[in-house]
PDB file of C-alpha atoms in Angstrom:
ATOM      1  CA  MET A   1      15.093  11.078 -29.559  1.00  0.00           C
ATOM      2  CA  GLY A   2      11.806  11.957 -27.301  1.00  0.00           C
ATOM      3  CA  LEU A   3      10.575   8.204 -27.651  1.00  0.00           C
ATOM      4  CA  LEU A   4      14.010   7.085 -25.988  1.00  0.00           C
ATOM      5  CA  SER A   5      14.067  10.092 -23.351  1.00  0.00           C
ATOM      6  CA  LYS A   6      15.146   9.253 -19.610  1.00  0.00           C
ATOM      7  CA  GLN A   7      11.446   9.985 -18.526  1.00  0.00           C
ATOM      8  CA  ASN A   8       9.931   7.681 -21.285  1.00  0.00           C
ATOM      9  CA  LYS A   9      12.620   4.844 -19.781  1.00  0.00           C
ATOM     10  CA  ALA A  10      11.853   5.391 -16.240  1.00  0.00           C
ATOM     11  CA  ALA A  11       8.230   5.168 -16.934  1.00  0.00           C
ATOM     12  CA  LEU A  12       8.428   1.687 -18.354  1.00  0.00           C
ATOM     13  CA  SER A  13      11.142   0.361 -16.431  1.00  0.00           C
ATOM     14  CA  GLU A  14      10.772   1.711 -12.628  1.00  0.00           C
ATOM     15  CA  PRO A  15       7.515  -0.494 -11.846  1.00  0.00           C
ATOM     16  CA  LEU A  16       9.312  -3.418 -12.803  1.00  0.00           C
ATOM     17  CA  ASN A  17      11.506  -3.208  -9.796  1.00  0.00           C
ATOM     18  CA  ILE A  18      12.106   0.082  -7.929  1.00  0.00           C
ATOM     19  CA  ASN A  19       8.600   1.534  -7.808  1.00  0.00           C
ATOM     20  CA  ASN A  20       6.834  -2.208  -8.051  1.00  0.00           C
ATOM     21  CA  PRO A  21       3.069  -1.415  -7.846  1.00  0.00           C
ATOM     22  CA  ILE A  22       2.699  -4.174  -5.345  1.00  0.00           C
ATOM     23  CA  VAL A  23       6.178  -4.700  -3.404  1.00  0.00           C
ATOM     24  CA  ALA A  24       6.909  -1.233  -3.195  1.00  0.00           C
ATOM     25  CA  GLN A  25       3.574   0.961  -3.071  1.00  0.00           C
ATOM     26  CA  VAL A  26       1.244  -2.199  -2.008  1.00  0.00           C
ATOM     27  CA  LEU A  27      -1.541  -1.837  -4.402  1.00  0.00           C
ATOM     28  CA  GLY A  28      -3.541  -4.252  -6.208  1.00  0.00           C
ATOM     29  CA  ILE A  29      -2.616  -7.086  -3.237  1.00  0.00           C
ATOM     30  CA  CYS A  30      -6.429  -8.265  -2.865  1.00  0.00           C
ATOM     31  CA  SER A  31      -5.983 -10.099  -6.571  1.00  0.00           C
ATOM     32  CA  ALA A  32      -2.256 -11.124  -5.913  1.00  0.00           C
ATOM     33  CA  LEU A  33      -3.373 -12.832  -2.997  1.00  0.00           C
ATOM     34  CA  ALA A  34      -6.940 -14.263  -4.710  1.00  0.00           C
ATOM     35  CA  VAL A  35      -5.523 -15.971  -7.998  1.00  0.00           C
ATOM     36  CA  THR A  36      -2.317 -17.067  -7.459  1.00  0.00           C
ATOM     37  CA  SER A  37      -3.213 -20.707  -6.542  1.00  0.00           C
ATOM     38  CA  GLN A  38      -2.534 -21.622 -10.109  1.00  0.00           C
ATOM     39  CA  LEU A  39      -0.115 -20.434 -12.597  1.00  0.00           C
ATOM     40  CA  LYS A  40      -2.563 -20.373 -15.494  1.00  0.00           C
ATOM     41  CA  PRO A  41      -4.866 -17.834 -14.135  1.00  0.00           C
ATOM     42  CA  ALA A  42      -1.957 -15.894 -12.271  1.00  0.00           C
ATOM     43  CA  ILE A  43      -0.363 -15.292 -15.743  1.00  0.00           C
ATOM     44  CA  VAL A  44      -3.938 -14.208 -17.670  1.00  0.00           C
ATOM     45  CA  MET A  45      -4.936 -11.914 -15.102  1.00  0.00           C
ATOM     46  CA  GLY A  46      -1.569 -10.015 -15.274  1.00  0.00           C
ATOM     47  CA  LEU A  47      -1.582  -9.995 -18.894  1.00  0.00           C
ATOM     48  CA  SER A  48      -5.359  -8.467 -18.693  1.00  0.00           C
ATOM     49  CA  VAL A  49      -4.446  -6.055 -16.239  1.00  0.00           C
ATOM     50  CA  THR A  50      -1.496  -4.839 -18.463  1.00  0.00           C
ATOM     51  CA  ILE A  51      -3.629  -4.342 -21.490  1.00  0.00           C
ATOM     52  CA  ILE A  52      -6.187  -2.899 -20.010  1.00  0.00           C
ATOM     53  CA  THR A  53      -4.030  -0.387 -17.842  1.00  0.00           C
ATOM     54  CA  ALA A  54      -2.149   0.512 -21.006  1.00  0.00           C
ATOM     55  CA  MET A  55      -5.112   1.200 -22.832  1.00  0.00           C
ATOM     56  CA  ALA A  56      -7.252   3.029 -20.083  1.00  0.00           C
ATOM     57  CA  ASN A  57      -4.131   5.616 -19.832  1.00  0.00           C
ATOM     58  CA  VAL A  58      -3.747   5.786 -23.157  1.00  0.00           C
ATOM     59  CA  ILE A  59      -7.228   6.922 -23.425  1.00  0.00           C
ATOM     60  CA  ILE A  60      -7.746   9.079 -20.612  1.00  0.00           C
ATOM     61  CA  SER A  61      -4.291  10.705 -21.642  1.00  0.00           C
ATOM     62  CA  VAL A  62      -6.410  11.472 -25.028  1.00  0.00           C
ATOM     63  CA  LEU A  63      -9.133  13.041 -23.416  1.00  0.00           C
ATOM     64  CA  ARG A  64      -7.527  14.538 -20.523  1.00  0.00           C
ATOM     65  CA  ASN A  65      -7.661  17.870 -21.922  1.00  0.00           C
ATOM     66  CA  THR A  66     -11.663  17.767 -22.314  1.00  0.00           C
ATOM     67  CA  ILE A  67     -12.776  16.187 -19.046  1.00  0.00           C
ATOM     68  CA  PRO A  68     -14.383  18.387 -16.549  1.00  0.00           C
ATOM     69  CA  ASN A  69     -12.163  18.241 -13.186  1.00  0.00           C
ATOM     70  CA  ARG A  70     -15.570  17.808 -11.373  1.00  0.00           C
ATOM     71  CA  ILE A  71     -16.311  14.291 -12.966  1.00  0.00           C
ATOM     72  CA  ARG A  72     -13.486  13.082 -13.793  1.00  0.00           C
ATOM     73  CA  ILE A  73     -13.283  10.378 -11.582  1.00  0.00           C
ATOM     74  CA  ILE A  74     -16.664   9.136 -13.085  1.00  0.00           C
ATOM     75  CA  VAL A  75     -15.127   9.187 -16.512  1.00  0.00           C
ATOM     76  CA  GLN A  76     -12.192   7.070 -15.542  1.00  0.00           C
ATOM     77  CA  LEU A  77     -14.249   4.472 -13.990  1.00  0.00           C
ATOM     78  CA  VAL A  78     -16.407   4.524 -17.225  1.00  0.00           C
ATOM     79  CA  VAL A  79     -13.451   3.412 -19.410  1.00  0.00           C
ATOM     80  CA  VAL A  80     -11.996   1.070 -16.962  1.00  0.00           C
ATOM     81  CA  ALA A  81     -15.284  -0.460 -17.033  1.00  0.00           C
ATOM     82  CA  ALA A  82     -15.676  -1.145 -20.619  1.00  0.00           C
ATOM     83  CA  LEU A  83     -12.249  -2.116 -21.262  1.00  0.00           C
ATOM     84  CA  VAL A  84     -12.815  -5.079 -18.385  1.00  0.00           C
ATOM     85  CA  THR A  85     -16.240  -5.871 -20.235  1.00  0.00           C
ATOM     86  CA  ILE A  86     -14.199  -6.330 -23.043  1.00  0.00           C
ATOM     87  CA  VAL A  87     -11.748  -8.452 -21.811  1.00  0.00           C
ATOM     88  CA  SER A  88     -13.936 -10.585 -19.752  1.00  0.00           C
ATOM     89  CA  MET A  89     -16.004 -11.432 -23.166  1.00  0.00           C
ATOM     90  CA  VAL A  90     -12.796 -11.908 -24.722  1.00  0.00           C
ATOM     91  CA  LEU A  91     -12.034 -14.129 -21.883  1.00  0.00           C
ATOM     92  CA  LYS A  92     -15.423 -16.248 -21.679  1.00  0.00           C
ATOM     93  CA  ALA A  93     -14.741 -16.935 -25.540  1.00  0.00           C
ATOM     94  CA  PHE A  94     -11.407 -17.812 -25.890  1.00  0.00           C
ATOM     95  CA  ALA A  95     -10.676 -19.115 -22.504  1.00  0.00           C
ATOM     96  CA  TYR A  96     -13.748 -20.061 -20.359  1.00  0.00           C
ATOM     97  CA  ASP A  97     -11.924 -22.608 -17.910  1.00  0.00           C
ATOM     98  CA  VAL A  98      -9.432 -19.582 -16.715  1.00  0.00           C
ATOM     99  CA  SER A  99     -12.629 -17.155 -16.744  1.00  0.00           C
ATOM    100  CA  VAL A 100     -14.446 -19.060 -14.314  1.00  0.00           C
ATOM    101  CA  GLN A 101     -11.432 -19.754 -12.055  1.00  0.00           C
ATOM    102  CA  LEU A 102     -10.784 -15.778 -11.838  1.00  0.00           C
ATOM    103  CA  SER A 103     -14.337 -15.877 -11.285  1.00  0.00           C
ATOM    104  CA  VAL A 104     -15.249 -12.493  -9.816  1.00  0.00           C
ATOM    105  CA  TYR A 105     -11.613 -10.820  -9.852  1.00  0.00           C
ATOM    106  CA  VAL A 106     -11.784 -10.156 -13.612  1.00  0.00           C
ATOM    107  CA  GLY A 107     -14.593  -7.640 -12.901  1.00  0.00           C
ATOM    108  CA  LEU A 108     -12.945  -6.463  -9.466  1.00  0.00           C
ATOM    109  CA  ILE A 109     -10.392  -4.814 -11.781  1.00  0.00           C
ATOM    110  CA  ILE A 110     -12.291  -2.059 -12.039  1.00  0.00           C
ATOM    111  CA  THR A 111     -11.800  -1.126  -8.281  1.00  0.00           C
ATOM    112  CA  ASN A 112      -7.968  -2.375  -8.656  1.00  0.00           C
ATOM    113  CA  CYS A 113      -5.868   0.874  -6.897  1.00  0.00           C
ATOM    114  CA  ILE A 114      -3.056   0.386  -9.392  1.00  0.00           C
ATOM    115  CA  LEU A 115      -5.259   1.278 -12.377  1.00  0.00           C
ATOM    116  CA  MET A 116      -7.155   4.031 -10.727  1.00  0.00           C
ATOM    117  CA  GLY A 117      -4.031   5.619  -9.452  1.00  0.00           C
ATOM    118  CA  ARG A 118      -2.390   5.536 -12.523  1.00  0.00           C
ATOM    119  CA  LEU A 119      -4.830   7.443 -14.493  1.00  0.00           C
ATOM    120  CA  GLU A 120      -5.230   9.708 -11.483  1.00  0.00           C
ATOM    121  CA  ALA A 121      -1.365  10.134 -10.914  1.00  0.00           C
ATOM    122  CA  PHE A 122       0.200   9.792 -14.600  1.00  0.00           C
ATOM    123  CA  ALA A 123      -2.551  10.141 -17.482  1.00  0.00           C
ATOM    124  CA  MET A 124      -4.266  13.053 -16.376  1.00  0.00           C
ATOM    125  CA  GLN A 125      -1.089  15.007 -16.387  1.00  0.00           C
ATOM    126  CA  ASN A 126       0.991  13.224 -19.589  1.00  0.00           C
ATOM    127  CA  LYS A 127       1.168  12.767 -23.172  1.00  0.00           C
ATOM    128  CA  VAL A 128      -0.224   9.567 -25.146  1.00  0.00           C
ATOM    129  CA  PHE A 129       3.391   7.696 -25.340  1.00  0.00           C
ATOM    130  CA  PRO A 130       4.406   8.171 -21.826  1.00  0.00           C
ATOM    131  CA  SER A 131       1.020   7.143 -20.388  1.00  0.00           C
ATOM    132  CA  LEU A 132       1.179   3.944 -22.610  1.00  0.00           C
ATOM    133  CA  LEU A 133       4.869   3.280 -21.372  1.00  0.00           C
ATOM    134  CA  ASP A 134       3.459   4.106 -17.732  1.00  0.00           C
ATOM    135  CA  GLY A 135       0.206   1.780 -18.131  1.00  0.00           C
ATOM    136  CA  ILE A 136       2.833  -1.049 -19.640  1.00  0.00           C
ATOM    137  CA  GLY A 137       5.241  -0.934 -16.958  1.00  0.00           C
ATOM    138  CA  ASN A 138       2.714  -0.858 -14.206  1.00  0.00           C
ATOM    139  CA  GLY A 139       1.122  -4.024 -15.627  1.00  0.00           C
ATOM    140  CA  LEU A 140       4.192  -5.983 -15.871  1.00  0.00           C
ATOM    141  CA  GLY A 141       5.099  -4.875 -12.749  1.00  0.00           C
ATOM    142  CA  TYR A 142       1.964  -6.389 -11.192  1.00  0.00           C
ATOM    143  CA  ALA A 143       2.028  -9.627 -13.560  1.00  0.00           C
ATOM    144  CA  TRP A 144       5.632 -10.624 -12.790  1.00  0.00           C
ATOM    145  CA  ILE A 145       4.453 -10.600  -8.985  1.00  0.00           C
ATOM    146  CA  LEU A 146       1.448 -12.567  -9.647  1.00  0.00           C
ATOM    147  CA  ILE A 147       3.497 -15.266 -11.806  1.00  0.00           C
ATOM    148  CA  ALA A 148       5.980 -15.446  -9.399  1.00  0.00           C
ATOM    149  CA  VAL A 149       3.553 -16.224  -6.507  1.00  0.00           C
ATOM    150  CA  GLY A 150       1.714 -18.535  -8.675  1.00  0.00           C
ATOM    151  CA  PHE A 151       4.599 -20.467  -9.933  1.00  0.00           C
ATOM    152  CA  CYS A 152       5.729 -21.118  -6.249  1.00  0.00           C
ATOM    153  CA  ARG A 153       1.939 -22.172  -5.032  1.00  0.00           C
ATOM    154  CA  GLU A 154       0.931 -24.565  -7.830  1.00  0.00           C
ATOM    155  CA  LEU A 155       4.852 -26.071  -8.319  1.00  0.00           C
ATOM    156  CA  LEU A 156       4.942 -26.449  -4.581  1.00  0.00           C
ATOM    157  CA  GLY A 157       1.336 -26.898  -3.712  1.00  0.00           C
ATOM    158  CA  ASN A 158       0.401 -29.623  -6.364  1.00  0.00           C
ATOM    159  CA  GLY A 159       3.730 -30.467  -7.852  1.00  0.00           C
ATOM    160  CA  THR A 160       2.271 -29.162 -11.362  1.00  0.00           C
ATOM    161  CA  LEU A 161       2.764 -26.542 -13.705  1.00  0.00           C
ATOM    162  CA  LEU A 162       0.229 -24.813 -16.096  1.00  0.00           C
ATOM    163  CA  GLY A 163      -1.458 -28.384 -15.096  1.00  0.00           C
ATOM    164  CA  TYR A 164       1.218 -30.626 -16.421  1.00  0.00           C
ATOM    165  CA  THR A 165       2.861 -32.805 -13.694  1.00  0.00           C
ATOM    166  CA  VAL A 166       6.536 -31.584 -13.443  1.00  0.00           C
ATOM    167  CA  ILE A 167       7.715 -33.436 -10.089  1.00  0.00           C
ATOM    168  CA  PRO A 168       8.315 -36.955 -11.170  1.00  0.00           C
ATOM    169  CA  ALA A 169       6.991 -39.777  -9.519  1.00  0.00           C
ATOM    170  CA  SER A 170       9.782 -41.080  -8.200  1.00  0.00           C
ATOM    171  CA  ALA A 171      10.366 -38.062  -5.961  1.00  0.00           C
ATOM    172  CA  TYR A 172       6.838 -39.176  -4.373  1.00  0.00           C
ATOM    173  CA  GLU A 173       8.271 -42.487  -3.375  1.00  0.00           C
ATOM    174  CA  LEU A 174      11.219 -41.170  -2.385  1.00  0.00           C
ATOM    175  CA  GLY A 175       9.136 -39.473   0.304  1.00  0.00           C
ATOM    176  CA  TYR A 176       8.290 -35.806  -0.826  1.00  0.00           C
ATOM    177  CA  ALA A 177       4.994 -34.701  -0.452  1.00  0.00           C
ATOM    178  CA  ASN A 178       3.687 -31.746  -1.456  1.00  0.00           C
ATOM    179  CA  ASN A 179       2.806 -28.810   0.725  1.00  0.00           C
ATOM    180  CA  GLY A 180      -1.382 -28.488   0.966  1.00  0.00           C
ATOM    181  CA  MET A 181      -0.546 -25.067   2.511  1.00  0.00           C
ATOM    182  CA  MET A 182       0.762 -23.391  -0.154  1.00  0.00           C
ATOM    183  CA  THR A 183      -2.938 -23.987  -1.650  1.00  0.00           C
ATOM    184  CA  MET A 184      -4.278 -21.511   1.088  1.00  0.00           C
ATOM    185  CA  PRO A 185      -4.721 -18.433   0.326  1.00  0.00           C
ATOM    186  CA  ALA A 186      -2.901 -17.267   3.731  1.00  0.00           C
ATOM    187  CA  MET A 187       0.265 -18.829   1.976  1.00  0.00           C
ATOM    188  CA  ALA A 188       0.157 -15.870  -0.724  1.00  0.00           C
ATOM    189  CA  LEU A 189      -0.278 -13.337   1.773  1.00  0.00           C
ATOM    190  CA  ILE A 190       3.161 -14.928   3.086  1.00  0.00           C
ATOM    191  CA  LEU A 191       4.619 -15.300  -0.341  1.00  0.00           C
ATOM    192  CA  VAL A 192       4.150 -11.732  -1.206  1.00  0.00           C
ATOM    193  CA  GLY A 193       5.379 -10.585   2.000  1.00  0.00           C
ATOM    194  CA  CYS A 194       9.061 -12.269   1.265  1.00  0.00           C
ATOM    195  CA  VAL A 195       8.914 -11.122  -1.552  1.00  0.00           C
ATOM    196  CA  ILE A 196       8.366  -7.547  -0.622  1.00  0.00           C
ATOM    197  CA  TRP A 197      11.168  -8.410   2.225  1.00  0.00           C
ATOM    198  CA  VAL A 198      13.231  -9.045  -0.572  1.00  0.00           C
ATOM    199  CA  HIS A 199      13.234  -6.493  -2.928  1.00  0.00           C
ATOM    200  CA  SER A 200      13.551  -3.949   0.052  1.00  0.00           C
ATOM    201  CA  VAL A 201      16.726  -5.728   1.008  1.00  0.00           C
ATOM    202  CA  LEU A 202      18.107  -5.979  -2.563  1.00  0.00           C
ATOM    203  CA  ASN A 203      17.379  -2.303  -2.995  1.00  0.00           C
ATOM    204  CA  ASN A 204      18.609  -1.152   0.069  1.00  0.00           C
ATOM    205  CA  ARG A 205      21.711  -2.899  -0.620  1.00  0.00           C
ATOM    206  CA  LYS A 206      22.020  -1.043  -4.026  1.00  0.00           C
ATOM    207  CA  LYS A 207      21.582   2.051  -2.753  1.00  0.00           C
TER     208      LYS A 207
END
C-alpha cells in the first residue's frame, strides 16, 4: 500500500505536468535550448538526465543521515559528477556520434538546476523509493519537453526525424520549404515559451 501511496504517485506524476521542472519551475532551460535542434540528441539528453537524476536521488537518500550538513552540497556534486562521467563514457563508447553532437552539454548536467534542486529539496528529506520516483518523474518531465521541441525543430527545420526524411519530395515540388529559422537557437527559446504558455493556459483552465 505504501508503494502506491498518494505521495509516491504525486512524486512521479506531478513533474510530468503541473510541477514540470522546465515549464512550471523554469529550470534546465540552457540545455533545453542547446540540444534540441535535432530529435536524437534531445532524446539522449533527456534519458541521460532521467537516469542521472534517479540514481543521484537514490544515492543521496541512502546517505542523507550520514552526510554532515556543512558539506552536503559538495557531496551532492561529487555524486552527480561521478554519474555524469559514467554516462558520458557510455555515450562515447556506444553512441559516439550523439556524444559529439551533445558536446560539452553532457558535462554541464553536473550543474543542472533540476538535479541539484531535487537532491537538496527532496532526496535529503525522503526515503529511497519516493526519491527514486521523484528523480524519474523530474527527469521524464524534463525529457518530454526536450523531445517535443526537438521534434518540431527537426521536422520543420530540416524535414527529417531522427535523420530520416519524412516530408516527401512532392511537397517541395509544390512549393514547400524548410523553415531555416527552426535550426537557430532563438527558435528553441520561442518554442519553449509557447509550451510554457500552453501549459499555463491549460492548467489554469483546469483549476
